[in-house]
JSON list of C-alpha atoms in Angstrom, two decimals:
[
{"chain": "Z", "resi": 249, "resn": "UNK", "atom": "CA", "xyz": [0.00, 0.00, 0.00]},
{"chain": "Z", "resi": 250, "resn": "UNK", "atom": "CA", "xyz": [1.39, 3.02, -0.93]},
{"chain": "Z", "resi": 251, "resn": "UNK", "atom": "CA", "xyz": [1.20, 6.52, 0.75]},
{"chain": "Z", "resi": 252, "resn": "UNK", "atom": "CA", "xyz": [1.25, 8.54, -1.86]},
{"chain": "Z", "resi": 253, "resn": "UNK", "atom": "CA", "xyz": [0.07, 7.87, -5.53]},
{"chain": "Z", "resi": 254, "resn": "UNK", "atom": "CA", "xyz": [1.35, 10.14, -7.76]},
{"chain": "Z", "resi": 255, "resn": "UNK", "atom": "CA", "xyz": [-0.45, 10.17, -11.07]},
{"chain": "Z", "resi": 256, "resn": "UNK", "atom": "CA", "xyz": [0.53, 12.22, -14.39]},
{"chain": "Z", "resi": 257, "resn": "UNK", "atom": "CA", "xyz": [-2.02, 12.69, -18.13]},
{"chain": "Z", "resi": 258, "resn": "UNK", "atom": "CA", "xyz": [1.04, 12.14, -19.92]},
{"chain": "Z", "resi": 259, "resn": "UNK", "atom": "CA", "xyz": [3.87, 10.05, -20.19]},
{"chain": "Z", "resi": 260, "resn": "UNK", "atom": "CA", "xyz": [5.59, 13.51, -21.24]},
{"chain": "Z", "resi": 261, "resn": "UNK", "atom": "CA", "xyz": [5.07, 14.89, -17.32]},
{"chain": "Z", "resi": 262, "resn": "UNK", "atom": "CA", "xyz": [7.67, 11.41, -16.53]},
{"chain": "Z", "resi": 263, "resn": "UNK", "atom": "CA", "xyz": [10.15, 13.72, -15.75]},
{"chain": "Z", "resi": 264, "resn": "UNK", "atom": "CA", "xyz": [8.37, 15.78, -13.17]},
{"chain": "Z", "resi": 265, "resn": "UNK", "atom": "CA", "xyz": [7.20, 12.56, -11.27]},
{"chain": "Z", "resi": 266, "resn": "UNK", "atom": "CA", "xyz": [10.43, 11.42, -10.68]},
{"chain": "Z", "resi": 267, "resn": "UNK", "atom": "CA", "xyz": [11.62, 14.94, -9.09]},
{"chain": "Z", "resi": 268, "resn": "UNK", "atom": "CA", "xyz": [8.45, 13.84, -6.40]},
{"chain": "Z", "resi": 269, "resn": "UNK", "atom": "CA", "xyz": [9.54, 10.57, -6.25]},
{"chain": "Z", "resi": 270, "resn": "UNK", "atom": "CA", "xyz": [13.21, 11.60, -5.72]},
{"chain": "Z", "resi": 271, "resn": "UNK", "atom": "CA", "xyz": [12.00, 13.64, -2.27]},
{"chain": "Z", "resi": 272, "resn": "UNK", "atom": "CA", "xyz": [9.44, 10.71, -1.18]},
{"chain": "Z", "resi": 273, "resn": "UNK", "atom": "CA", "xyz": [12.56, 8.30, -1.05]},
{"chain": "Z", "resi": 274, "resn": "UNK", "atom": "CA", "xyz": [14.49, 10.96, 0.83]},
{"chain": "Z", "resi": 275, "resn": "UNK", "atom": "CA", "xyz": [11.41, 10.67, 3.17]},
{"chain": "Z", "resi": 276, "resn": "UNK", "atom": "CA", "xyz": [11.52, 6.92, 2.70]},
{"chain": "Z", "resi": 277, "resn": "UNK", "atom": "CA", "xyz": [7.27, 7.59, 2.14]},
{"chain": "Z", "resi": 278, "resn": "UNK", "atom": "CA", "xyz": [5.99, 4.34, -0.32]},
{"chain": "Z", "resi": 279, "resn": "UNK", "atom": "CA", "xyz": [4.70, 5.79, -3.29]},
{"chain": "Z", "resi": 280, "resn": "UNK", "atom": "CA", "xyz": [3.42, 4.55, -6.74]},
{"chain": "Z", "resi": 281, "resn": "UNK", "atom": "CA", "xyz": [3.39, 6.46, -10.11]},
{"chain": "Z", "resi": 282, "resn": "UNK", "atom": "CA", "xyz": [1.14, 5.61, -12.67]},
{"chain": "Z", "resi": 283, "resn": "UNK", "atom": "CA", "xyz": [0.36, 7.34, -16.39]},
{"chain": "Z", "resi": 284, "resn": "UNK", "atom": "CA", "xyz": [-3.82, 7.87, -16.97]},
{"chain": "Z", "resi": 285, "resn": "UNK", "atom": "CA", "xyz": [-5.38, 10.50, -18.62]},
{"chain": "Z", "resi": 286, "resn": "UNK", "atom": "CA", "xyz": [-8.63, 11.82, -17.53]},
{"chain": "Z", "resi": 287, "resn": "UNK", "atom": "CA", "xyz": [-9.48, 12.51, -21.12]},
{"chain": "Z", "resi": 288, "resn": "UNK", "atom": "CA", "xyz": [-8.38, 9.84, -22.76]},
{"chain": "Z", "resi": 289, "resn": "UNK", "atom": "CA", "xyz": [-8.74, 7.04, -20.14]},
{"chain": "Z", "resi": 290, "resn": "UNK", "atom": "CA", "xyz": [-11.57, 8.06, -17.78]},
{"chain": "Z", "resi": 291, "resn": "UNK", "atom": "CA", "xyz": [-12.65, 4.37, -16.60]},
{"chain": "Z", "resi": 292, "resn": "UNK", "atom": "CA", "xyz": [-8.82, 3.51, -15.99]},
{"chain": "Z", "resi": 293, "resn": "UNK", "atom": "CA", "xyz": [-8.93, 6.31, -13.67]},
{"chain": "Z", "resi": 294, "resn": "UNK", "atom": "CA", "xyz": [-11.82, 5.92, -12.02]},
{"chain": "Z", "resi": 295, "resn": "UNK", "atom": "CA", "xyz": [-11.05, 1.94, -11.57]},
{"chain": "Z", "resi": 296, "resn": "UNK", "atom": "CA", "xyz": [-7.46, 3.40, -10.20]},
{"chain": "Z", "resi": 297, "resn": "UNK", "atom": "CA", "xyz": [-8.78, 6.06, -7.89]},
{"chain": "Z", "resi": 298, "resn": "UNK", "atom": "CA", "xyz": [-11.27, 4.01, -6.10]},
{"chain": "Z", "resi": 299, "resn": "UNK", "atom": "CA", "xyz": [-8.97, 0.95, -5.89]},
{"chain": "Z", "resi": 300, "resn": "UNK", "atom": "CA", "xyz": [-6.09, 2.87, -4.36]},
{"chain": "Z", "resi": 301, "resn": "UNK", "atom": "CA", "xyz": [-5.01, 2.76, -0.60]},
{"chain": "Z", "resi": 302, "resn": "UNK", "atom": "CA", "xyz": [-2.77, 6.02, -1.51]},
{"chain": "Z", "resi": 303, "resn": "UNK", "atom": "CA", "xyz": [-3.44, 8.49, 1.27]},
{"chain": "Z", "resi": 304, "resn": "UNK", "atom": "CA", "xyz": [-2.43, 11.23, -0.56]},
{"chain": "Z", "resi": 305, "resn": "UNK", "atom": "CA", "xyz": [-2.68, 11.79, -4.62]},
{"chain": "Z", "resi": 306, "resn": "UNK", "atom": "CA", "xyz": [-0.27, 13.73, -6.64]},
{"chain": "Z", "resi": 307, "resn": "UNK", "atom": "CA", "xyz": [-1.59, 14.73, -10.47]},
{"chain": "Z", "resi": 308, "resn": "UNK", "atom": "CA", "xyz": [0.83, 16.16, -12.75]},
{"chain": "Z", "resi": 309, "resn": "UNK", "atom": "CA", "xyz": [-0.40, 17.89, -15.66]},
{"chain": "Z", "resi": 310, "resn": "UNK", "atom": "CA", "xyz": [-0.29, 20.34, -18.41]},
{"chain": "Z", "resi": 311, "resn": "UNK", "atom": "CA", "xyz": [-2.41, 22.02, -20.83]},
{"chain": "Z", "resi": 312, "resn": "UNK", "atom": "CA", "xyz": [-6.31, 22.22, -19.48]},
{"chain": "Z", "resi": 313, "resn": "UNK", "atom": "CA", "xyz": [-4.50, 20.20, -16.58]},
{"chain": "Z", "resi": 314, "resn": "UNK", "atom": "CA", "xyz": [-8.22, 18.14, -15.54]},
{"chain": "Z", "resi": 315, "resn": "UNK", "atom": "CA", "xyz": [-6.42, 15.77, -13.57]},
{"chain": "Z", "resi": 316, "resn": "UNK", "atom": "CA", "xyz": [-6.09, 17.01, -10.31]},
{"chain": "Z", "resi": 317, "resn": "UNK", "atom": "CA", "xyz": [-9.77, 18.19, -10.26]},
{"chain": "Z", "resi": 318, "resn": "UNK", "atom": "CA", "xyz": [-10.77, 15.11, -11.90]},
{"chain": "Z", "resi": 319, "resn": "UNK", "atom": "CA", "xyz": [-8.97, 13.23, -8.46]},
{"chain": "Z", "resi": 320, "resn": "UNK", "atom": "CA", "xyz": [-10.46, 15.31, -6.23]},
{"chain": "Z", "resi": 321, "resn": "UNK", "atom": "CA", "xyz": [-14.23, 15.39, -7.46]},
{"chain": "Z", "resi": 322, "resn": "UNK", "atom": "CA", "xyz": [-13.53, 11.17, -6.82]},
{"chain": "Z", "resi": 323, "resn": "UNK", "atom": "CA", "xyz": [-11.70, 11.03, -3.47]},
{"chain": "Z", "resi": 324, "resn": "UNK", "atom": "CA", "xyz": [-11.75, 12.57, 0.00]},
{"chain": "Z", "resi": 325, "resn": "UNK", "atom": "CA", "xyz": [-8.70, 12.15, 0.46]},
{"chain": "Z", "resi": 326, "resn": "UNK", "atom": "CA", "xyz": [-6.26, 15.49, -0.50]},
{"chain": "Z", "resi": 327, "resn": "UNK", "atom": "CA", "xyz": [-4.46, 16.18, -3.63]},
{"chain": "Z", "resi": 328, "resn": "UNK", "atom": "CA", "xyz": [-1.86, 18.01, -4.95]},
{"chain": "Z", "resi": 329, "resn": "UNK", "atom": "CA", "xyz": [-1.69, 19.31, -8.60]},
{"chain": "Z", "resi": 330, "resn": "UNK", "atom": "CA", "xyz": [1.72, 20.07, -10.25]},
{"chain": "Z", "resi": 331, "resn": "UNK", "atom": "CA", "xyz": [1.18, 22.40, -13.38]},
{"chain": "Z", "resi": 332, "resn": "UNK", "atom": "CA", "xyz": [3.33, 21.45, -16.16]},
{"chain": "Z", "resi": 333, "resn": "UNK", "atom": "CA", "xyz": [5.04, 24.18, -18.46]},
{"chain": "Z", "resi": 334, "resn": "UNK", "atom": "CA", "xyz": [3.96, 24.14, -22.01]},
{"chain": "Z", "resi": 335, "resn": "UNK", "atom": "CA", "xyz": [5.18, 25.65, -25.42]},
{"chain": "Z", "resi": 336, "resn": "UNK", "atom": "CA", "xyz": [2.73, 28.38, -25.79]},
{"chain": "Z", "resi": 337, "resn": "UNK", "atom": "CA", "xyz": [1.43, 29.63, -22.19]},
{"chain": "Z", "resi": 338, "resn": "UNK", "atom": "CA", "xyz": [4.58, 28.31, -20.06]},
{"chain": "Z", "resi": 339, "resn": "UNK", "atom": "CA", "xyz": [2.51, 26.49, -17.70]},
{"chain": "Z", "resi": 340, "resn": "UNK", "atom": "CA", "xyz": [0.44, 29.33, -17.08]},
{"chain": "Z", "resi": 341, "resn": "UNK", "atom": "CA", "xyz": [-2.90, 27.52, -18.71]},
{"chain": "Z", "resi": 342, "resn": "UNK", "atom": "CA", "xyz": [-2.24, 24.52, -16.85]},
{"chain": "Z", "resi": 343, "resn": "UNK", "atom": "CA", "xyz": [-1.06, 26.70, -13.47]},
{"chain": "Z", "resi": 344, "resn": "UNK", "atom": "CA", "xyz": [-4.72, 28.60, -13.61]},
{"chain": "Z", "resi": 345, "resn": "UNK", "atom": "CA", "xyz": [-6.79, 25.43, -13.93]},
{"chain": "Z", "resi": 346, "resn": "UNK", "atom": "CA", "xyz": [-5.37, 24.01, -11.36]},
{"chain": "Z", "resi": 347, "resn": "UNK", "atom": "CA", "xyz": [-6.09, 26.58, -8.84]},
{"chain": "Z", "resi": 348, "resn": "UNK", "atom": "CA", "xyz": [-9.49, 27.23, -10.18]},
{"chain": "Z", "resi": 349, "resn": "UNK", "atom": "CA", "xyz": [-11.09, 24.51, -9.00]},
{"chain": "Z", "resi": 350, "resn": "UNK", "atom": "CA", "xyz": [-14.79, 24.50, -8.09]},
{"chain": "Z", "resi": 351, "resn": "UNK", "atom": "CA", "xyz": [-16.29, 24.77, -4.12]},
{"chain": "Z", "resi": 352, "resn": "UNK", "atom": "CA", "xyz": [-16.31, 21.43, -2.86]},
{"chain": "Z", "resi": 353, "resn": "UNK", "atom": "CA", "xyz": [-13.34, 20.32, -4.99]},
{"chain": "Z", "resi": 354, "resn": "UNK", "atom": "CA", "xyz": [-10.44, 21.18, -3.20]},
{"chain": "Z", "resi": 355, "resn": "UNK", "atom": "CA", "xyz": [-6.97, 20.65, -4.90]},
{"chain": "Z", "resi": 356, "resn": "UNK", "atom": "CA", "xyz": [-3.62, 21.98, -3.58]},
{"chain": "Z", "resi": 357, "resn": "UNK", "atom": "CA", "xyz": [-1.50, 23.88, -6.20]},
{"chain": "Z", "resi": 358, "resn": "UNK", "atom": "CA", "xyz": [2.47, 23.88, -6.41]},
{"chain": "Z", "resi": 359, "resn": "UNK", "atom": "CA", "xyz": [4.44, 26.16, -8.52]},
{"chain": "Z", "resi": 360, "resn": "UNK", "atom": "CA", "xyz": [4.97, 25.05, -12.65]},
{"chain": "Z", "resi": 361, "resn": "UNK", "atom": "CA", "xyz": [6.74, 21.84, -12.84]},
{"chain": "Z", "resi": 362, "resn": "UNK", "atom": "CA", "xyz": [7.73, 21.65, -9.50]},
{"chain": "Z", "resi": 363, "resn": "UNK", "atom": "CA", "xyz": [7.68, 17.95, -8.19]},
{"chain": "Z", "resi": 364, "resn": "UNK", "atom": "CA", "xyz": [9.63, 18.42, -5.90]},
{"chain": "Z", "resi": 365, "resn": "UNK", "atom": "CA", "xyz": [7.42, 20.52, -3.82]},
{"chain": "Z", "resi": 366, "resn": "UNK", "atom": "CA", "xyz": [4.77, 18.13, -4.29]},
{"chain": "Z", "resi": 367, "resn": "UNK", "atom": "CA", "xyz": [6.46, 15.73, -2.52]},
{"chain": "Z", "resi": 368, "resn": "UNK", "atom": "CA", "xyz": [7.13, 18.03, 0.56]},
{"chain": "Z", "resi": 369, "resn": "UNK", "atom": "CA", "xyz": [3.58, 18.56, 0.88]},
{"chain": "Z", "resi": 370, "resn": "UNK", "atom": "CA", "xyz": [2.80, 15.60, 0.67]},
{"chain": "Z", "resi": 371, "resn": "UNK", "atom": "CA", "xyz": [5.30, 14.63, 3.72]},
{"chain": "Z", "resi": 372, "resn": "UNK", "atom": "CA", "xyz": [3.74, 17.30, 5.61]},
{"chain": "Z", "resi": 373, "resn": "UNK", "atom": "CA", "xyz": [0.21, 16.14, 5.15]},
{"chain": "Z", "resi": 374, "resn": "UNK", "atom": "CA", "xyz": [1.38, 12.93, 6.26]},
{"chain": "Z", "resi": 375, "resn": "UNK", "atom": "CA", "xyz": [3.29, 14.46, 9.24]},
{"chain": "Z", "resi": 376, "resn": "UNK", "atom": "CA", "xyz": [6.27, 12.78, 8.22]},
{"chain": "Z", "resi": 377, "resn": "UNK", "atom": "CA", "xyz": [10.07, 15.01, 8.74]},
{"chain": "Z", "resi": 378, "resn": "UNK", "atom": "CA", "xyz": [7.77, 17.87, 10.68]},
{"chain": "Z", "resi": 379, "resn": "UNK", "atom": "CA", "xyz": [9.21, 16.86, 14.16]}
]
């Protein structure tokens, strides 16, 4: 069972996930990292989401970035949205989706492309390396 799942639309966001991943094993926090897109693979996602044990969801994406809301209207349980930089808007498009999120569907927002963050957050939800 892992403690954190982080989850990104693309396999293009790869390199973002591992920058979480890379501060969850510094944490030693379990974590497992999948590739679904909530527009291209809704059902995978929903079987994913409901079937977890994660405690805490990371979603990495870019563009109209859906994914973290897309978690969080499916869950309880919190999650963090990394913004991925594109070609055209820098991450901006994907930064003010994120954030924009209706009442009721909370989703925590870290700065463009930064995993690494995510991770941290993560910890400190968990109340891990807080002491």
């Amino acid at each position: 069972m892992p403690d954190v799942s982080i989850i990104c639309g693309s396999s293009s966001d790869e390199e973002i996930a591992k920058k979480a991943w890379e501060v969850l094993k510094g944490y030693n926090i379990s974590y497992d990292c999948q590739v679904i897109s909530a527009h291209r693979d809704p059902d995978r996602l929903d079987e994913y989401i409901s079937a977890s044990d994660a405690r805490v969801f990371i979603c990495i994406a870019g563009l109209a970035a859906a994914l973290p809301g897309v978690v969080a209207s499916k869950t309880k349980k919190p999650v963090i949205g990394v913004p991925v930089s594109g070609k055209l808007m820098g991450g901006l498009d994907a930064l003010l989706s994120i954030v924009q999120m209706p009442k009721g569907v909370p989703v925590a927002c870290v700065g463009v492309d930064n995993g690494e963050n995510a991770a941290h957050l993560a910890a400190r939800i968990l109340g891990i390396g807080t002491e």
